[in-house]
Short mmCIF file of N, CA and C in Angstrom, two decimals:
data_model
loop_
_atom_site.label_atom_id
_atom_site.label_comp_id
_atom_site.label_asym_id
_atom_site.label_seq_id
_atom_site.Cartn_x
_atom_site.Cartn_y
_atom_site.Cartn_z
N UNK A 1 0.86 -1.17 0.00
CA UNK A 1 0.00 0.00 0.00
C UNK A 1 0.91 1.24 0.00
N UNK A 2 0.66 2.07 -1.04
CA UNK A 2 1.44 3.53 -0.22
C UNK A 2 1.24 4.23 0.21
N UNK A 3 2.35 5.08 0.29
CA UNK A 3 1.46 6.50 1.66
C UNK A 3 0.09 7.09 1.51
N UNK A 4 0.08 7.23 0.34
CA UNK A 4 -1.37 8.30 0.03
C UNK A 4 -2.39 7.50 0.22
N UNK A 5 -2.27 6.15 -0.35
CA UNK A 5 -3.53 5.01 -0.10
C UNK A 5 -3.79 4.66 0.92
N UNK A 6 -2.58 4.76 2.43
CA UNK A 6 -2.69 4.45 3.19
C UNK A 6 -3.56 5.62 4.22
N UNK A 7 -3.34 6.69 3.71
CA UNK A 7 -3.78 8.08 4.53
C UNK A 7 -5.08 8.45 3.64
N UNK A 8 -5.44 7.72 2.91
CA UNK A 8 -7.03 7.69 2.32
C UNK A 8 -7.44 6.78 3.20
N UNK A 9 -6.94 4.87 3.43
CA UNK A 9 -7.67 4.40 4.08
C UNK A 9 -8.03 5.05 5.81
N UNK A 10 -7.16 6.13 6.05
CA UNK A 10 -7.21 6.32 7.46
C UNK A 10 -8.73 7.78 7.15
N UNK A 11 -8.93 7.67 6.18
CA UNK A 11 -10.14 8.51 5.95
C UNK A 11 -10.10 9.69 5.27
N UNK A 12 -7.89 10.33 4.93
CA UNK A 12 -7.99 11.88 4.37
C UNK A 12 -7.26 12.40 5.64
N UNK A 13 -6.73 13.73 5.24
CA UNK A 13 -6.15 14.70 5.59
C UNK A 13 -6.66 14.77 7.10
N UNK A 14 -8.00 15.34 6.62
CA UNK A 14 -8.93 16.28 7.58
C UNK A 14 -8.93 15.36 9.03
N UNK A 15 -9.44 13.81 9.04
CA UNK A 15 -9.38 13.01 10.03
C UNK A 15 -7.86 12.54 10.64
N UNK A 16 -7.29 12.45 9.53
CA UNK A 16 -5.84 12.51 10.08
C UNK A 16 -5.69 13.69 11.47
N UNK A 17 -5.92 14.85 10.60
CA UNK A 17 -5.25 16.07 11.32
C UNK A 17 -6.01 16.42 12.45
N UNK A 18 -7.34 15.84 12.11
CA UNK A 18 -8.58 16.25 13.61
C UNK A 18 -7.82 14.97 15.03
N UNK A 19 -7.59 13.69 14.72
CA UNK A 19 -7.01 12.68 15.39
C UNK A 19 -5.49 13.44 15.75
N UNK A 20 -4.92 13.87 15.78
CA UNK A 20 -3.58 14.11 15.59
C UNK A 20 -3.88 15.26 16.63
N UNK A 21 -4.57 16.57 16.05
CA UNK A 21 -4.95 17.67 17.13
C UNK A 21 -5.16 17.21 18.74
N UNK A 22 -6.38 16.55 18.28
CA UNK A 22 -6.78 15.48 19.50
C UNK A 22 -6.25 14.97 20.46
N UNK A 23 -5.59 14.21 20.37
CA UNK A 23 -4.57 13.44 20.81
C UNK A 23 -3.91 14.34 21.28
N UNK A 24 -2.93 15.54 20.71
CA UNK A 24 -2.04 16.34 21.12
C UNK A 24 -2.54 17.11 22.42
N UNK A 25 -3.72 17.57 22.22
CA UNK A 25 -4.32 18.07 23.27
C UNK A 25 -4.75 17.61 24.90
N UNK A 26 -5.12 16.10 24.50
CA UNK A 26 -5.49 15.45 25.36
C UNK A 26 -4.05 15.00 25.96
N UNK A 27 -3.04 14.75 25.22
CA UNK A 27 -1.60 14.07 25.59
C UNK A 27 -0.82 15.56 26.64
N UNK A 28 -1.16 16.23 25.94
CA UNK A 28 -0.53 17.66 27.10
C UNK A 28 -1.23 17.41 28.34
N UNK A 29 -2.43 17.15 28.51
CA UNK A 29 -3.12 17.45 29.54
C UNK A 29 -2.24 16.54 30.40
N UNK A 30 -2.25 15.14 30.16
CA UNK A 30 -2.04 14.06 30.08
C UNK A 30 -0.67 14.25 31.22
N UNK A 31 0.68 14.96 30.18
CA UNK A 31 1.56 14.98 30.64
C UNK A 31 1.65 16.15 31.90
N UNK A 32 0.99 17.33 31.93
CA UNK A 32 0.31 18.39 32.70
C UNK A 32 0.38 17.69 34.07
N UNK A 33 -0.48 16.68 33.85
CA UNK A 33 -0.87 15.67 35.18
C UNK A 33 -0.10 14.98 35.47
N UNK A 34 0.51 14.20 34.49
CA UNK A 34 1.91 13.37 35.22
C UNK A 34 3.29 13.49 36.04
N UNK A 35 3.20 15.07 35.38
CA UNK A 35 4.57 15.41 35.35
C UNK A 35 4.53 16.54 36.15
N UNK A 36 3.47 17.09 36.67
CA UNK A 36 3.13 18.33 37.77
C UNK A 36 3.77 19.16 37.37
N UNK A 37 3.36 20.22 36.26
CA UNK A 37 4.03 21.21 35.55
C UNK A 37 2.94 21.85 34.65
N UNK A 38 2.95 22.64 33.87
CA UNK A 38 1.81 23.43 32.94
C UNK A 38 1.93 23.11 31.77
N UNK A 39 1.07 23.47 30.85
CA UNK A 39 0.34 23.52 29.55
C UNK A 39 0.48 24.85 29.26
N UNK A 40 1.51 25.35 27.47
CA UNK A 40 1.24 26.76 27.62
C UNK A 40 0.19 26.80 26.67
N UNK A 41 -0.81 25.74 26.35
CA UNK A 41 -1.91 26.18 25.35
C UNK A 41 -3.26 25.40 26.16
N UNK A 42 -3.89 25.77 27.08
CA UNK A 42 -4.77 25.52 27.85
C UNK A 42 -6.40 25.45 26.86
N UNK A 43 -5.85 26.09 26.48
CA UNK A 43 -7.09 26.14 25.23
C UNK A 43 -7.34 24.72 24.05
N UNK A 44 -6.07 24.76 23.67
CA UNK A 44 -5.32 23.96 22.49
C UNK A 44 -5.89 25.00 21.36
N UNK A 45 -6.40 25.99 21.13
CA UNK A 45 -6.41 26.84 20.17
C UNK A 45 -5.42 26.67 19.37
N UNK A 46 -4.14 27.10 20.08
CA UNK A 46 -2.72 27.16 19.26
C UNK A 46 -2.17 26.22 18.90
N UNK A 47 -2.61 24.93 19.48
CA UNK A 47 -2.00 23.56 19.06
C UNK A 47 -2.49 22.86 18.33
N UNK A 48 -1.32 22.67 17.01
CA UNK A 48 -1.76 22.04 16.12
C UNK A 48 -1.40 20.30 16.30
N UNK A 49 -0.58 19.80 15.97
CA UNK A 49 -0.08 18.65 16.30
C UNK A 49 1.27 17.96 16.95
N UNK A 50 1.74 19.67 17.28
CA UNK A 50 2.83 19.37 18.67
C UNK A 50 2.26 20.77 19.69
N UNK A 51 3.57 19.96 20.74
CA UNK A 51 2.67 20.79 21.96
C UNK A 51 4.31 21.05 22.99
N UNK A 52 4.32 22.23 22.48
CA UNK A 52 5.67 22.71 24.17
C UNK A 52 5.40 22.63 25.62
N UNK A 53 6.35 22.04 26.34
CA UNK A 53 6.08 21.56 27.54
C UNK A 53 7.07 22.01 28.54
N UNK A 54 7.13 22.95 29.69
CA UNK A 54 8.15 22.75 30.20
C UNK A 54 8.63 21.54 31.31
N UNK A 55 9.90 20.62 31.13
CA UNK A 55 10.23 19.51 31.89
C UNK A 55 10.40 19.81 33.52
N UNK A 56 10.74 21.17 33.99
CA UNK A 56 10.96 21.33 35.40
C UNK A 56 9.56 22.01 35.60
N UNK A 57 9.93 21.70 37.33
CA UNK A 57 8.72 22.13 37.98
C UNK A 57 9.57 23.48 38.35
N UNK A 58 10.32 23.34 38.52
CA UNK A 58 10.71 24.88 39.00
C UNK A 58 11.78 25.65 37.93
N UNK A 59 11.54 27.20 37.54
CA UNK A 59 12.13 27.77 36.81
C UNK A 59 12.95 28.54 37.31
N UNK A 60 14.08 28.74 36.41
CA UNK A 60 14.81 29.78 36.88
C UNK A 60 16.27 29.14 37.31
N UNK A 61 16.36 28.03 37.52
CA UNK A 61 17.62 27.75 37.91
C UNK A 61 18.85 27.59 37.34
N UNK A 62 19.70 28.25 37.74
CA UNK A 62 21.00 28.47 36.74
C UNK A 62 21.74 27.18 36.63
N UNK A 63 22.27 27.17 35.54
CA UNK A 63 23.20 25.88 35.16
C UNK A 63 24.33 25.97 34.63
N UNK A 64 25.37 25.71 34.68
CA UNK A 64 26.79 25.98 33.71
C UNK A 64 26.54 25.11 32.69
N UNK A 65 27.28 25.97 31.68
CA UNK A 65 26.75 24.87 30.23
C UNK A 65 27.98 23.71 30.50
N UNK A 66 28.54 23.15 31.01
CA UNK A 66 28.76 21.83 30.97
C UNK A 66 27.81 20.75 31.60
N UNK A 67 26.80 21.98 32.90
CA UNK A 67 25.76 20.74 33.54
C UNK A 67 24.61 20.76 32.40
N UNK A 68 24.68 21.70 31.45
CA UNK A 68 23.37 21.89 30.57
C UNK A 68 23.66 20.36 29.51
N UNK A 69 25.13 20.89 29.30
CA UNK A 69 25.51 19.64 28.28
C UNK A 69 25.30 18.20 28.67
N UNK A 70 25.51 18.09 30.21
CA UNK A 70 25.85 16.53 30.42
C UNK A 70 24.10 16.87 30.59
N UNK A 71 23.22 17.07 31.36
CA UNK A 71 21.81 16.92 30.99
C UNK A 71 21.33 16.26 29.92
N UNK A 72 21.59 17.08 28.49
CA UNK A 72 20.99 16.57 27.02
C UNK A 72 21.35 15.45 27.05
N UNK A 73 22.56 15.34 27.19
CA UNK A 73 22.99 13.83 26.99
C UNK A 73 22.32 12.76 27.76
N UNK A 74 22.23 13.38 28.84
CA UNK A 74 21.86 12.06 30.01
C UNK A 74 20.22 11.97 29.48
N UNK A 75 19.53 12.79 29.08
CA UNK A 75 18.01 12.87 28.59
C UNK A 75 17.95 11.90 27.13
N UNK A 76 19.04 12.62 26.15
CA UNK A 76 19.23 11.56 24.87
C UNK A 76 18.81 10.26 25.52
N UNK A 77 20.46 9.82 25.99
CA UNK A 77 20.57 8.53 25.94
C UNK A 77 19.47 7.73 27.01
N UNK A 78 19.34 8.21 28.19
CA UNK A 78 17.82 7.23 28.99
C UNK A 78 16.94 7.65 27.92
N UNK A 79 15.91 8.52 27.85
CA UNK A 79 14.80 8.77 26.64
C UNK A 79 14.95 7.36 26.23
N UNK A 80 15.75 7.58 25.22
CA UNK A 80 15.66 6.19 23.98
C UNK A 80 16.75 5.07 24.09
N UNK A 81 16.80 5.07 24.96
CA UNK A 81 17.74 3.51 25.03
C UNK A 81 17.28 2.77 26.35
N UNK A 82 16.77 3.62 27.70
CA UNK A 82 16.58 2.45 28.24
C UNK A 82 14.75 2.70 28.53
N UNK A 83 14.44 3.95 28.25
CA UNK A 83 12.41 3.93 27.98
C UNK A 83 11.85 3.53 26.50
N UNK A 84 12.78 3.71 25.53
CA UNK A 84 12.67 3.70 24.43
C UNK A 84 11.27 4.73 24.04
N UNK A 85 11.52 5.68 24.64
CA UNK A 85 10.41 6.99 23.63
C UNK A 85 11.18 8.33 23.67
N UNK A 86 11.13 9.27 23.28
CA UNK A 86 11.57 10.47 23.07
C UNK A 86 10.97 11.40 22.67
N UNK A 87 11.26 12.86 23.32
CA UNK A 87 10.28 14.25 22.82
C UNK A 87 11.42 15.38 22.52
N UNK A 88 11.53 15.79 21.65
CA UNK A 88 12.89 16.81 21.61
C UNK A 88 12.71 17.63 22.90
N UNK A 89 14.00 18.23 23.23
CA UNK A 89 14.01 18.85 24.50
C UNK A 89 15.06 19.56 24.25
N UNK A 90 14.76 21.11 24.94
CA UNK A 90 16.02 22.08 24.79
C UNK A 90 16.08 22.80 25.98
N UNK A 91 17.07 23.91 26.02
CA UNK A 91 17.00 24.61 27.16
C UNK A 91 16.90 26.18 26.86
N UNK A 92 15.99 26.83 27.10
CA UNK A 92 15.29 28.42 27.11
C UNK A 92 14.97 29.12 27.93
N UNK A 93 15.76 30.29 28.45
CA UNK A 93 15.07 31.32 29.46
C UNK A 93 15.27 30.18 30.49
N UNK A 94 16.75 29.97 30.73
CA UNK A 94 16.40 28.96 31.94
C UNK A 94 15.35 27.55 32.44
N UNK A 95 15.46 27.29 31.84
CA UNK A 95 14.47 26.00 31.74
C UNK A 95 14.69 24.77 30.87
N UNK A 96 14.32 24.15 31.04
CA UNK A 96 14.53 22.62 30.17
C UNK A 96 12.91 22.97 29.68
N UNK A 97 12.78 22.38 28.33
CA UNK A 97 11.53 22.19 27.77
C UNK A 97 11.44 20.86 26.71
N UNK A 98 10.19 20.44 26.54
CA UNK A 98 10.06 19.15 25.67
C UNK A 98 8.72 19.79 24.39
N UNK A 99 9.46 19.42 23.28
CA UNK A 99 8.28 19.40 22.52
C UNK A 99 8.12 18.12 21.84
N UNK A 100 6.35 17.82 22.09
CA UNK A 100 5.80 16.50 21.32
C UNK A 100 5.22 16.63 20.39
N UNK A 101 5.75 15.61 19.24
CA UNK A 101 4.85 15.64 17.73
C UNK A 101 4.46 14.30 17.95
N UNK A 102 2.47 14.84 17.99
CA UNK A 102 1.70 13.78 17.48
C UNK A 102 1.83 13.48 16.24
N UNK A 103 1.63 11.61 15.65
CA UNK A 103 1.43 11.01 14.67
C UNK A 103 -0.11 10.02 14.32
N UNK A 104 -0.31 10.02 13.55
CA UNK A 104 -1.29 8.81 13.54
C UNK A 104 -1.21 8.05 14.36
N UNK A 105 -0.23 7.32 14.75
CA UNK A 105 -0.06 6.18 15.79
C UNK A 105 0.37 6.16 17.05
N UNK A 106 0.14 7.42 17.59
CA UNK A 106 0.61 7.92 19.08
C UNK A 106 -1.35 7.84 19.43
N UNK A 107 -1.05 7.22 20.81
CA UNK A 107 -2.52 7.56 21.83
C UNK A 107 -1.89 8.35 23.06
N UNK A 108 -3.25 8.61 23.49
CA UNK A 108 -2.97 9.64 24.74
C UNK A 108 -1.75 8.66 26.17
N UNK A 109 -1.97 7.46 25.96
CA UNK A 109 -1.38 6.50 26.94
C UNK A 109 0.59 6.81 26.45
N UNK A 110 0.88 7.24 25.36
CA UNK A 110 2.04 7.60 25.26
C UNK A 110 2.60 8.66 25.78
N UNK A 111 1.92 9.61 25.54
CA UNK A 111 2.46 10.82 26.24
C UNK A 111 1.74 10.47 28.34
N UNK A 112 1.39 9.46 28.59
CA UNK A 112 1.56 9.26 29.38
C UNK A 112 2.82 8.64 30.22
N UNK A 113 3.09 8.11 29.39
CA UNK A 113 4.41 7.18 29.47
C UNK A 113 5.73 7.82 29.36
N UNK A 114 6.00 8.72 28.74
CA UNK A 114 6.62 9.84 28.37
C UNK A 114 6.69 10.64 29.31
N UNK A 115 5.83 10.84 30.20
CA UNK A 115 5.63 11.94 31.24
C UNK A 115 6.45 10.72 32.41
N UNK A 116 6.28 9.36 32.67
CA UNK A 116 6.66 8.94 33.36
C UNK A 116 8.04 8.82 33.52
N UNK A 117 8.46 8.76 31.98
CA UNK A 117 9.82 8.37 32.02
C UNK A 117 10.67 9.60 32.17
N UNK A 118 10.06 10.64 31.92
CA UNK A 118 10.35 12.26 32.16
C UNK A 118 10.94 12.43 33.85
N UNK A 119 9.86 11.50 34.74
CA UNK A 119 9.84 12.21 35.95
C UNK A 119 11.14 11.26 36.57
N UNK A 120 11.25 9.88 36.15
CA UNK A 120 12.50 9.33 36.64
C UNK A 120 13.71 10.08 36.19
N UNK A 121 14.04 10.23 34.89
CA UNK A 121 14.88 10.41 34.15
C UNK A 121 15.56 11.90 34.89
N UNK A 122 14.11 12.60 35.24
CA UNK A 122 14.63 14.20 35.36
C UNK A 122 15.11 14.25 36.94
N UNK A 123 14.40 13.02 38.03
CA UNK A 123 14.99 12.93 39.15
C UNK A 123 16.47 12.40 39.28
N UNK A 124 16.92 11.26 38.59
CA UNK A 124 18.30 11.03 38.33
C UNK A 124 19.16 12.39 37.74
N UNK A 125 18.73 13.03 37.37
CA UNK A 125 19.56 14.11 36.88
C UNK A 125 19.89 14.85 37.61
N UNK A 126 18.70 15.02 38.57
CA UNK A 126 18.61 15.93 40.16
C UNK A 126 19.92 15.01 41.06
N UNK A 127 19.74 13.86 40.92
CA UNK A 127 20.52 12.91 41.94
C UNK A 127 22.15 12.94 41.35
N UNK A 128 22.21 12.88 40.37
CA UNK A 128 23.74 12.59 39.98
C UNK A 128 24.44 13.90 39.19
N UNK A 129 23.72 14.46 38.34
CA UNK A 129 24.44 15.50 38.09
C UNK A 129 24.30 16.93 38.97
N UNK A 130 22.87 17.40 39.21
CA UNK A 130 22.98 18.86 39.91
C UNK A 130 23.00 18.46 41.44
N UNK A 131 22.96 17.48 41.88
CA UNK A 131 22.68 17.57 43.46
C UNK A 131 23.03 16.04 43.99
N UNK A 132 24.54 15.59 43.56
CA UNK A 132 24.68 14.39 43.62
C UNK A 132 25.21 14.33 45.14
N UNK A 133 25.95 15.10 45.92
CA UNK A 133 26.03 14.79 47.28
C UNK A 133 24.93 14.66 48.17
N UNK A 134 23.74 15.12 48.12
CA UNK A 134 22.44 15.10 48.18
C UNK A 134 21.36 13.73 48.51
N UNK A 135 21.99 12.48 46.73
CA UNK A 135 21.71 11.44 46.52
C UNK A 135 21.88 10.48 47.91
N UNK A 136 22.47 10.48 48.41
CA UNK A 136 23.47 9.62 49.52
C UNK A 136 22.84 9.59 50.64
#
């Protein structure tokens, strides 16, 4: 089957993109709740089929870019090697942030999962890189 035949059998554009919205919306909430942090489109007005998230609960905290660096990395590599999911993630105005692109084949139970693996991932980071005497 190919792409186009395959995105006819899923009904067209329009259901694609209404499922996709959907999902995105409901998956923020989703992660909102998991991850005890905000939604900057409460509405989903503005959201089309990704959705910016910030990863900390608390803003503002300064970092030297070598702890910024070993972060990405430590987020890369757990993310997708030992949860196996991933949301791009950067750092802005002080903050870590994640953005998710819904697909056809993402449900709201992913960005649940995502939020979970968020909250381990981002506590080990707390434990070993910014506040590892702490860990102990």
């Amino acid at each position: 089957m190919t792409v186009l035949a395959f995105r006819q059998w899923l009904e067209g554009e329009k259901a694609i993109n209404d499922y996709c919205h959907k999902t995105a919306v409901e998956g923020a909430k989703k992660l909102v709740e998991v991850m005890g942090t905000r939604d900057m489109d409460i509405s989903g007005e503005l959201t089309l089929n990704m959705l910016p998230l910030p990863v900390e609960k608390h803003h503002g905290e300064i970092y030297t870019a070598e702890q910024i660096a070993e972060i990405n990395k430590y987020l890369q590599e757990k993310l997708l090697f030992r949860w196996n999911t991933y949301a791009a993630h950067f750092f802005h105005n002080s903050a870590f942030w994640c953005r998710c692109s819904t697909q056809v084949l993402n449900e709201v139970s992913d960005f649940e999962y995502l939020g979970k693996a968020f909250n381990v991932v981002c506590q080990e980071i707390k434990d070993t890189i910014l506040f590892p005497q702490k860990a102990t």
